[in-house]
Amino acid sequence: GGAGGYGTEGRCPLAALGHREIGTLADGRVEVRPSTLGEAAGLGLFARERVQPGEVVSTYHGSLLYKEEMAPEADASYIVRLPNAGGALVNGKPYADAIRANPANPSADGCHVPLAGAAAWGFGAGAMANDPRDKRRTNALLAFVKPAAVGKAVADLAVVRPVLLATRQIEPGEEVFYSYGSNKPFERLRQALQAAQQKEAKGKQIGCKLVWREHGVI
């Protein structure tokens, strides 16, 4: 198999995931390029090979944190809430930042990649997938799995991992979409405040600046 270790044909059922990072820019399963949703959506995640329903498209790599640790005005658009994990969150923004840190982007083929030798090459790129705001266009969902552990007591303490699973066959070159839903509660709040600010700006009646604070949302 490739660097991701998910088999000679690039297939990875959820049960075989373990601790591995799959759907990385190094293993060639996915790529990052401008989203087909338009400039406002920024970058998106695209399949480079055919992915069958139920297979892992990409792991959602990020740093683990809790809402109390978040700065009041932090960019939470890449944050995913882990279920049944005591309020734990996974922040995929460092992965996105690693790609944006490369001044040579885009490459000749239009892809956006981290700097040569950066650790992000070996991390799952799930954080780059967008929500199309149209359920008919979604082709993946965010699932949560616990890494394999020896003994039930250890397994019960393990933090779940977010992974993107294909909900239908995804063709090479197709953008990967999933519905953020309640897994990204901060994103919905940010959008609501942004819409309110725009509405006030149009009416030129801004008396104070709306500040979105993540604390206490969950």
PDB file of C-alpha atoms in Angstrom:
ATOM      1  CA  GLY A   1       0.000   0.000   0.000  1.00  0.00           C
ATOM      2  CA  GLY A   2       0.913   3.672  -0.011  1.00  0.00           C
ATOM      3  CA  ALA A   3       2.175   5.832   2.820  1.00  0.00           C
ATOM      4  CA  GLY A   4      -1.230   5.696   4.447  1.00  0.00           C
ATOM      5  CA  GLY A   5      -1.066   1.911   4.745  1.00  0.00           C
ATOM      6  CA  TYR A   6      -4.695   1.314   3.796  1.00  0.00           C
ATOM      7  CA  GLY A   7      -4.210  -1.553   1.354  1.00  0.00           C
ATOM      8  CA  THR A   8      -2.954  -2.208  -2.140  1.00  0.00           C
ATOM      9  CA  GLU A   9      -6.059  -0.745  -3.736  1.00  0.00           C
ATOM     10  CA  GLY A  10      -6.409   2.231  -1.431  1.00  0.00           C
ATOM     11  CA  ARG A  11      -9.414   0.788   0.379  1.00  0.00           C
ATOM     12  CA  CYS A  12      -9.957   1.408   4.068  1.00  0.00           C
ATOM     13  CA  PRO A  13     -13.036   0.164   5.910  1.00  0.00           C
ATOM     14  CA  LEU A  14     -13.686   1.979   9.167  1.00  0.00           C
ATOM     15  CA  ALA A  15     -12.856  -1.062  11.292  1.00  0.00           C
ATOM     16  CA  ALA A  16      -9.297  -1.128   9.914  1.00  0.00           C
ATOM     17  CA  LEU A  17      -8.515   2.514  10.646  1.00  0.00           C
ATOM     18  CA  GLY A  18      -6.753   2.209  14.003  1.00  0.00           C
ATOM     19  CA  HIS A  19      -4.378   5.085  14.712  1.00  0.00           C
ATOM     20  CA  ARG A  20      -3.422   5.641  11.098  1.00  0.00           C
ATOM     21  CA  GLU A  21      -3.735   8.889   9.179  1.00  0.00           C
ATOM     22  CA  ILE A  22      -5.548   8.231   5.905  1.00  0.00           C
ATOM     23  CA  GLY A  23      -6.432  10.574   3.088  1.00  0.00           C
ATOM     24  CA  THR A  24      -3.232  12.591   3.391  1.00  0.00           C
ATOM     25  CA  LEU A  25      -1.528  14.624   0.701  1.00  0.00           C
ATOM     26  CA  ALA A  26       1.385  12.186   0.958  1.00  0.00           C
ATOM     27  CA  ASP A  27      -0.617   9.028   0.255  1.00  0.00           C
ATOM     28  CA  GLY A  28      -2.227  10.506  -2.857  1.00  0.00           C
ATOM     29  CA  ARG A  29      -5.819   9.705  -1.867  1.00  0.00           C
ATOM     30  CA  VAL A  30      -6.915  13.352  -1.791  1.00  0.00           C
ATOM     31  CA  GLU A  31      -5.772  16.813  -2.846  1.00  0.00           C
ATOM     32  CA  VAL A  32      -6.545  20.391  -1.869  1.00  0.00           C
ATOM     33  CA  ARG A  33      -7.509  23.009  -4.426  1.00  0.00           C
ATOM     34  CA  PRO A  34      -9.935  25.960  -4.717  1.00  0.00           C
ATOM     35  CA  SER A  35     -13.473  24.847  -3.895  1.00  0.00           C
ATOM     36  CA  THR A  36     -16.071  24.540  -6.637  1.00  0.00           C
ATOM     37  CA  LEU A  37     -18.431  26.437  -4.303  1.00  0.00           C
ATOM     38  CA  GLY A  38     -16.746  29.688  -5.278  1.00  0.00           C
ATOM     39  CA  GLU A  39     -14.119  32.082  -3.990  1.00  0.00           C
ATOM     40  CA  ALA A  40     -15.924  32.724  -0.695  1.00  0.00           C
ATOM     41  CA  ALA A  41     -15.568  29.048   0.238  1.00  0.00           C
ATOM     42  CA  GLY A  42     -11.787  29.163  -0.120  1.00  0.00           C
ATOM     43  CA  LEU A  43     -10.023  25.825  -0.502  1.00  0.00           C
ATOM     44  CA  GLY A  44     -11.729  22.443  -0.708  1.00  0.00           C
ATOM     45  CA  LEU A  45     -10.918  18.751  -0.467  1.00  0.00           C
ATOM     46  CA  PHE A  46     -10.954  16.621  -3.616  1.00  0.00           C
ATOM     47  CA  ALA A  47     -10.661  12.875  -4.184  1.00  0.00           C
ATOM     48  CA  ARG A  48      -7.767  11.704  -6.331  1.00  0.00           C
ATOM     49  CA  GLU A  49      -9.031   8.147  -6.616  1.00  0.00           C
ATOM     50  CA  ARG A  50     -12.411   6.438  -6.538  1.00  0.00           C
ATOM     51  CA  VAL A  51     -13.797   6.005  -3.020  1.00  0.00           C
ATOM     52  CA  GLN A  52     -16.540   3.476  -2.357  1.00  0.00           C
ATOM     53  CA  PRO A  53     -19.496   4.040   0.014  1.00  0.00           C
ATOM     54  CA  GLY A  54     -18.520   3.416   3.631  1.00  0.00           C
ATOM     55  CA  GLU A  55     -14.809   3.809   3.025  1.00  0.00           C
ATOM     56  CA  VAL A  56     -12.652   6.384   4.779  1.00  0.00           C
ATOM     57  CA  VAL A  57     -12.055   9.409   2.576  1.00  0.00           C
ATOM     58  CA  SER A  58      -9.769  11.137   5.044  1.00  0.00           C
ATOM     59  CA  THR A  59      -9.097  11.409   8.738  1.00  0.00           C
ATOM     60  CA  TYR A  60      -9.786  14.826  10.291  1.00  0.00           C
ATOM     61  CA  HIS A  61      -6.435  15.727  11.802  1.00  0.00           C
ATOM     62  CA  GLY A  62      -6.257  18.495  14.365  1.00  0.00           C
ATOM     63  CA  SER A  63      -5.165  19.505  17.817  1.00  0.00           C
ATOM     64  CA  LEU A  64      -7.232  18.490  20.833  1.00  0.00           C
ATOM     65  CA  LEU A  65      -8.510  21.280  23.053  1.00  0.00           C
ATOM     66  CA  TYR A  66     -11.401  22.337  25.262  1.00  0.00           C
ATOM     67  CA  LYS A  67     -13.576  25.394  24.822  1.00  0.00           C
ATOM     68  CA  GLU A  68     -12.120  26.967  27.974  1.00  0.00           C
ATOM     69  CA  GLU A  69      -8.743  27.032  26.238  1.00  0.00           C
ATOM     70  CA  MET A  70      -9.973  28.952  23.200  1.00  0.00           C
ATOM     71  CA  ALA A  71      -9.129  32.614  22.742  1.00  0.00           C
ATOM     72  CA  PRO A  72     -12.271  34.815  22.755  1.00  0.00           C
ATOM     73  CA  GLU A  73     -11.934  35.756  19.068  1.00  0.00           C
ATOM     74  CA  ALA A  74     -10.335  32.577  17.747  1.00  0.00           C
ATOM     75  CA  ASP A  75     -11.221  31.308  14.280  1.00  0.00           C
ATOM     76  CA  ALA A  76     -13.405  28.320  15.099  1.00  0.00           C
ATOM     77  CA  SER A  77     -14.455  27.452  11.545  1.00  0.00           C
ATOM     78  CA  TYR A  78     -12.296  24.301  11.629  1.00  0.00           C
ATOM     79  CA  ILE A  79     -13.361  23.122  15.082  1.00  0.00           C
ATOM     80  CA  VAL A  80     -15.285  19.879  15.476  1.00  0.00           C
ATOM     81  CA  ARG A  81     -16.997  18.836  18.696  1.00  0.00           C
ATOM     82  CA  LEU A  82     -16.249  15.276  19.795  1.00  0.00           C
ATOM     83  CA  PRO A  83     -19.309  13.416  21.105  1.00  0.00           C
ATOM     84  CA  ASN A  84     -19.242  11.898  24.576  1.00  0.00           C
ATOM     85  CA  ALA A  85     -15.752  13.244  25.185  1.00  0.00           C
ATOM     86  CA  GLY A  86     -16.272  15.657  28.070  1.00  0.00           C
ATOM     87  CA  GLY A  87     -16.450  18.728  25.868  1.00  0.00           C
ATOM     88  CA  ALA A  88     -13.301  17.917  23.908  1.00  0.00           C
ATOM     89  CA  LEU A  89     -12.850  19.599  20.532  1.00  0.00           C
ATOM     90  CA  VAL A  90     -10.605  18.978  17.544  1.00  0.00           C
ATOM     91  CA  ASN A  91      -9.221  22.061  15.839  1.00  0.00           C
ATOM     92  CA  GLY A  92      -8.237  21.508  12.216  1.00  0.00           C
ATOM     93  CA  LYS A  93      -7.049  25.083  11.694  1.00  0.00           C
ATOM     94  CA  PRO A  94      -3.331  24.268  12.206  1.00  0.00           C
ATOM     95  CA  TYR A  95      -3.616  21.925   9.221  1.00  0.00           C
ATOM     96  CA  ALA A  96      -5.183  24.631   7.063  1.00  0.00           C
ATOM     97  CA  ASP A  97      -2.562  27.112   8.273  1.00  0.00           C
ATOM     98  CA  ALA A  98       0.211  24.711   7.231  1.00  0.00           C
ATOM     99  CA  ILE A  99      -1.116  24.793   3.683  1.00  0.00           C
ATOM    100  CA  ARG A 100      -1.578  28.556   3.656  1.00  0.00           C
ATOM    101  CA  ALA A 101       2.012  28.986   4.901  1.00  0.00           C
ATOM    102  CA  ASN A 102       3.419  27.848   1.563  1.00  0.00           C
ATOM    103  CA  PRO A 103       4.049  30.953  -0.592  1.00  0.00           C
ATOM    104  CA  ALA A 104       4.549  28.735  -3.659  1.00  0.00           C
ATOM    105  CA  ASN A 105       0.838  27.788  -3.756  1.00  0.00           C
ATOM    106  CA  PRO A 106      -0.853  27.016  -5.997  1.00  0.00           C
ATOM    107  CA  SER A 107       1.396  24.482  -7.694  1.00  0.00           C
ATOM    108  CA  ALA A 108       1.509  24.055 -11.468  1.00  0.00           C
ATOM    109  CA  ASP A 109      -1.444  21.648 -11.327  1.00  0.00           C
ATOM    110  CA  GLY A 110      -3.527  24.042  -9.231  1.00  0.00           C
ATOM    111  CA  CYS A 111      -3.140  22.171  -5.958  1.00  0.00           C
ATOM    112  CA  HIS A 112      -2.334  23.755  -2.595  1.00  0.00           C
ATOM    113  CA  VAL A 113       0.179  21.899  -0.425  1.00  0.00           C
ATOM    114  CA  PRO A 114       2.235  22.487   2.742  1.00  0.00           C
ATOM    115  CA  LEU A 115       5.897  23.415   2.615  1.00  0.00           C
ATOM    116  CA  ALA A 116       8.250  20.613   1.612  1.00  0.00           C
ATOM    117  CA  GLY A 117       9.031  18.431   4.607  1.00  0.00           C
ATOM    118  CA  ALA A 118       6.162  19.802   6.729  1.00  0.00           C
ATOM    119  CA  ALA A 119       4.480  17.301   9.049  1.00  0.00           C
ATOM    120  CA  ALA A 120       1.085  18.189   7.553  1.00  0.00           C
ATOM    121  CA  TRP A 121       1.900  16.100   4.474  1.00  0.00           C
ATOM    122  CA  GLY A 122       1.291  13.002   6.596  1.00  0.00           C
ATOM    123  CA  PHE A 123      -1.889  14.194   8.324  1.00  0.00           C
ATOM    124  CA  GLY A 124      -5.460  13.507   7.250  1.00  0.00           C
ATOM    125  CA  ALA A 125      -6.866  16.415   5.242  1.00  0.00           C
ATOM    126  CA  GLY A 126     -10.492  16.134   6.380  1.00  0.00           C
ATOM    127  CA  ALA A 127     -10.460  19.657   7.812  1.00  0.00           C
ATOM    128  CA  MET A 128     -10.382  21.053   4.269  1.00  0.00           C
ATOM    129  CA  ALA A 129     -13.782  19.598   3.270  1.00  0.00           C
ATOM    130  CA  ASN A 130     -16.660  22.048   2.853  1.00  0.00           C
ATOM    131  CA  ASP A 131     -20.383  22.039   3.566  1.00  0.00           C
ATOM    132  CA  PRO A 132     -22.270  22.674   0.267  1.00  0.00           C
ATOM    133  CA  ARG A 133     -25.408  23.827   2.160  1.00  0.00           C
ATOM    134  CA  ASP A 134     -27.280  21.466  -0.141  1.00  0.00           C
ATOM    135  CA  LYS A 135     -27.812  17.913   1.092  1.00  0.00           C
ATOM    136  CA  ARG A 136     -28.154  16.683  -2.486  1.00  0.00           C
ATOM    137  CA  ARG A 137     -24.481  17.517  -3.050  1.00  0.00           C
ATOM    138  CA  THR A 138     -23.082  15.836   0.057  1.00  0.00           C
ATOM    139  CA  ASN A 139     -21.079  12.682  -0.609  1.00  0.00           C
ATOM    140  CA  ALA A 140     -19.526  12.116   2.825  1.00  0.00           C
ATOM    141  CA  LEU A 141     -20.328  12.324   6.508  1.00  0.00           C
ATOM    142  CA  LEU A 142     -18.283  12.914   9.638  1.00  0.00           C
ATOM    143  CA  ALA A 143     -18.063   9.785  11.781  1.00  0.00           C
ATOM    144  CA  PHE A 144     -16.308   9.260  15.089  1.00  0.00           C
ATOM    145  CA  VAL A 145     -14.286   6.176  15.944  1.00  0.00           C
ATOM    146  CA  LYS A 146     -12.192   5.081  18.888  1.00  0.00           C
ATOM    147  CA  PRO A 147      -8.662   3.884  18.140  1.00  0.00           C
ATOM    148  CA  ALA A 148      -8.136   0.194  18.805  1.00  0.00           C
ATOM    149  CA  ALA A 149      -6.932  -0.387  22.357  1.00  0.00           C
ATOM    150  CA  VAL A 150      -5.967  -3.379  24.447  1.00  0.00           C
ATOM    151  CA  GLY A 151      -8.651  -3.942  27.047  1.00  0.00           C
ATOM    152  CA  LYS A 152     -12.079  -2.365  27.453  1.00  0.00           C
ATOM    153  CA  ALA A 153     -10.975  -0.004  30.246  1.00  0.00           C
ATOM    154  CA  VAL A 154      -8.337   1.577  28.014  1.00  0.00           C
ATOM    155  CA  ALA A 155     -10.723   1.690  25.066  1.00  0.00           C
ATOM    156  CA  ASP A 156     -13.350   3.488  27.141  1.00  0.00           C
ATOM    157  CA  LEU A 157     -10.845   6.227  27.998  1.00  0.00           C
ATOM    158  CA  ALA A 158      -9.630   6.712  24.438  1.00  0.00           C
ATOM    159  CA  VAL A 159     -10.712   9.915  22.710  1.00  0.00           C
ATOM    160  CA  VAL A 160     -12.720   9.357  19.545  1.00  0.00           C
ATOM    161  CA  ARG A 161     -11.288  10.381  16.177  1.00  0.00           C
ATOM    162  CA  PRO A 162     -13.281  12.266  13.541  1.00  0.00           C
ATOM    163  CA  VAL A 163     -13.093  10.756  10.064  1.00  0.00           C
ATOM    164  CA  LEU A 164     -14.832  11.477   6.773  1.00  0.00           C
ATOM    165  CA  LEU A 165     -16.688   8.482   5.335  1.00  0.00           C
ATOM    166  CA  ALA A 166     -18.025   8.297   1.797  1.00  0.00           C
ATOM    167  CA  THR A 167     -21.817   8.046   1.671  1.00  0.00           C
ATOM    168  CA  ARG A 168     -21.787   7.200  -2.029  1.00  0.00           C
ATOM    169  CA  GLN A 169     -19.179   6.480  -4.667  1.00  0.00           C
ATOM    170  CA  ILE A 170     -16.864   9.462  -5.067  1.00  0.00           C
ATOM    171  CA  GLU A 171     -15.061   9.788  -8.378  1.00  0.00           C
ATOM    172  CA  PRO A 172     -11.488  11.019  -8.924  1.00  0.00           C
ATOM    173  CA  GLY A 173     -11.476  14.815  -9.178  1.00  0.00           C
ATOM    174  CA  GLU A 174     -14.781  15.172  -7.307  1.00  0.00           C
ATOM    175  CA  GLU A 175     -14.952  17.596  -4.389  1.00  0.00           C
ATOM    176  CA  VAL A 176     -15.703  16.036  -1.010  1.00  0.00           C
ATOM    177  CA  PHE A 177     -18.708  17.594   0.744  1.00  0.00           C
ATOM    178  CA  TYR A 178     -20.363  16.882   4.080  1.00  0.00           C
ATOM    179  CA  SER A 179     -22.958  18.630   6.217  1.00  0.00           C
ATOM    180  CA  TYR A 180     -21.391  20.310   9.244  1.00  0.00           C
ATOM    181  CA  GLY A 181     -24.625  19.936  11.212  1.00  0.00           C
ATOM    182  CA  SER A 182     -24.247  20.017  14.988  1.00  0.00           C
ATOM    183  CA  ASN A 183     -20.618  18.858  14.779  1.00  0.00           C
ATOM    184  CA  LYS A 184     -19.542  22.428  14.105  1.00  0.00           C
ATOM    185  CA  PRO A 185     -21.681  24.476  16.525  1.00  0.00           C
ATOM    186  CA  PHE A 186     -19.259  27.406  16.522  1.00  0.00           C
ATOM    187  CA  GLU A 187     -19.468  27.720  12.747  1.00  0.00           C
ATOM    188  CA  ARG A 188     -23.228  28.248  12.836  1.00  0.00           C
ATOM    189  CA  LEU A 189     -22.919  30.909  15.518  1.00  0.00           C
ATOM    190  CA  ARG A 190     -20.187  32.678  13.557  1.00  0.00           C
ATOM    191  CA  GLN A 191     -22.349  32.730  10.433  1.00  0.00           C
ATOM    192  CA  ALA A 192     -25.356  34.024  12.348  1.00  0.00           C
ATOM    193  CA  LEU A 193     -23.344  36.886  13.835  1.00  0.00           C
ATOM    194  CA  GLN A 194     -21.779  37.645  10.485  1.00  0.00           C
ATOM    195  CA  ALA A 195     -25.238  37.844   8.878  1.00  0.00           C
ATOM    196  CA  ALA A 196     -26.466  40.130  11.664  1.00  0.00           C
ATOM    197  CA  GLN A 197     -23.466  42.415  11.209  1.00  0.00           C
ATOM    198  CA  GLN A 198     -24.056  42.615   7.469  1.00  0.00           C
ATOM    199  CA  LYS A 199     -27.737  43.401   8.009  1.00  0.00           C
ATOM    200  CA  GLU A 200     -26.875  46.200  10.435  1.00  0.00           C
ATOM    201  CA  ALA A 201     -24.203  47.525   8.097  1.00  0.00           C
ATOM    202  CA  LYS A 202     -26.735  47.808   5.266  1.00  0.00           C
ATOM    203  CA  GLY A 203     -29.021  49.833   7.501  1.00  0.00           C
ATOM    204  CA  LYS A 204     -26.116  51.963   8.712  1.00  0.00           C
ATOM    205  CA  GLN A 205     -27.376  51.618  12.246  1.00  0.00           C
ATOM    206  CA  ILE A 206     -24.369  50.015  13.865  1.00  0.00           C
ATOM    207  CA  GLY A 207     -24.300  51.171  17.448  1.00  0.00           C
ATOM    208  CA  CYS A 208     -21.813  48.590  18.642  1.00  0.00           C
ATOM    209  CA  LYS A 209     -19.719  45.839  17.179  1.00  0.00           C
ATOM    210  CA  LEU A 210     -21.017  42.296  17.563  1.00  0.00           C
ATOM    211  CA  VAL A 211     -18.297  40.150  19.039  1.00  0.00           C
ATOM    212  CA  TRP A 212     -18.589  36.413  18.790  1.00  0.00           C
ATOM    213  CA  ARG A 213     -17.327  34.655  21.897  1.00  0.00           C
ATOM    214  CA  GLU A 214     -17.034  30.872  21.866  1.00  0.00           C
ATOM    215  CA  HIS A 215     -17.184  30.433  25.645  1.00  0.00           C
ATOM    216  CA  GLY A 216     -20.367  28.931  26.948  1.00  0.00           C
ATOM    217  CA  VAL A 217     -21.701  27.869  23.572  1.00  0.00           C
ATOM    218  CA  ILE A 218     -21.499  24.152  24.212  1.00  0.00           C
TER     219      ILE A 218
END
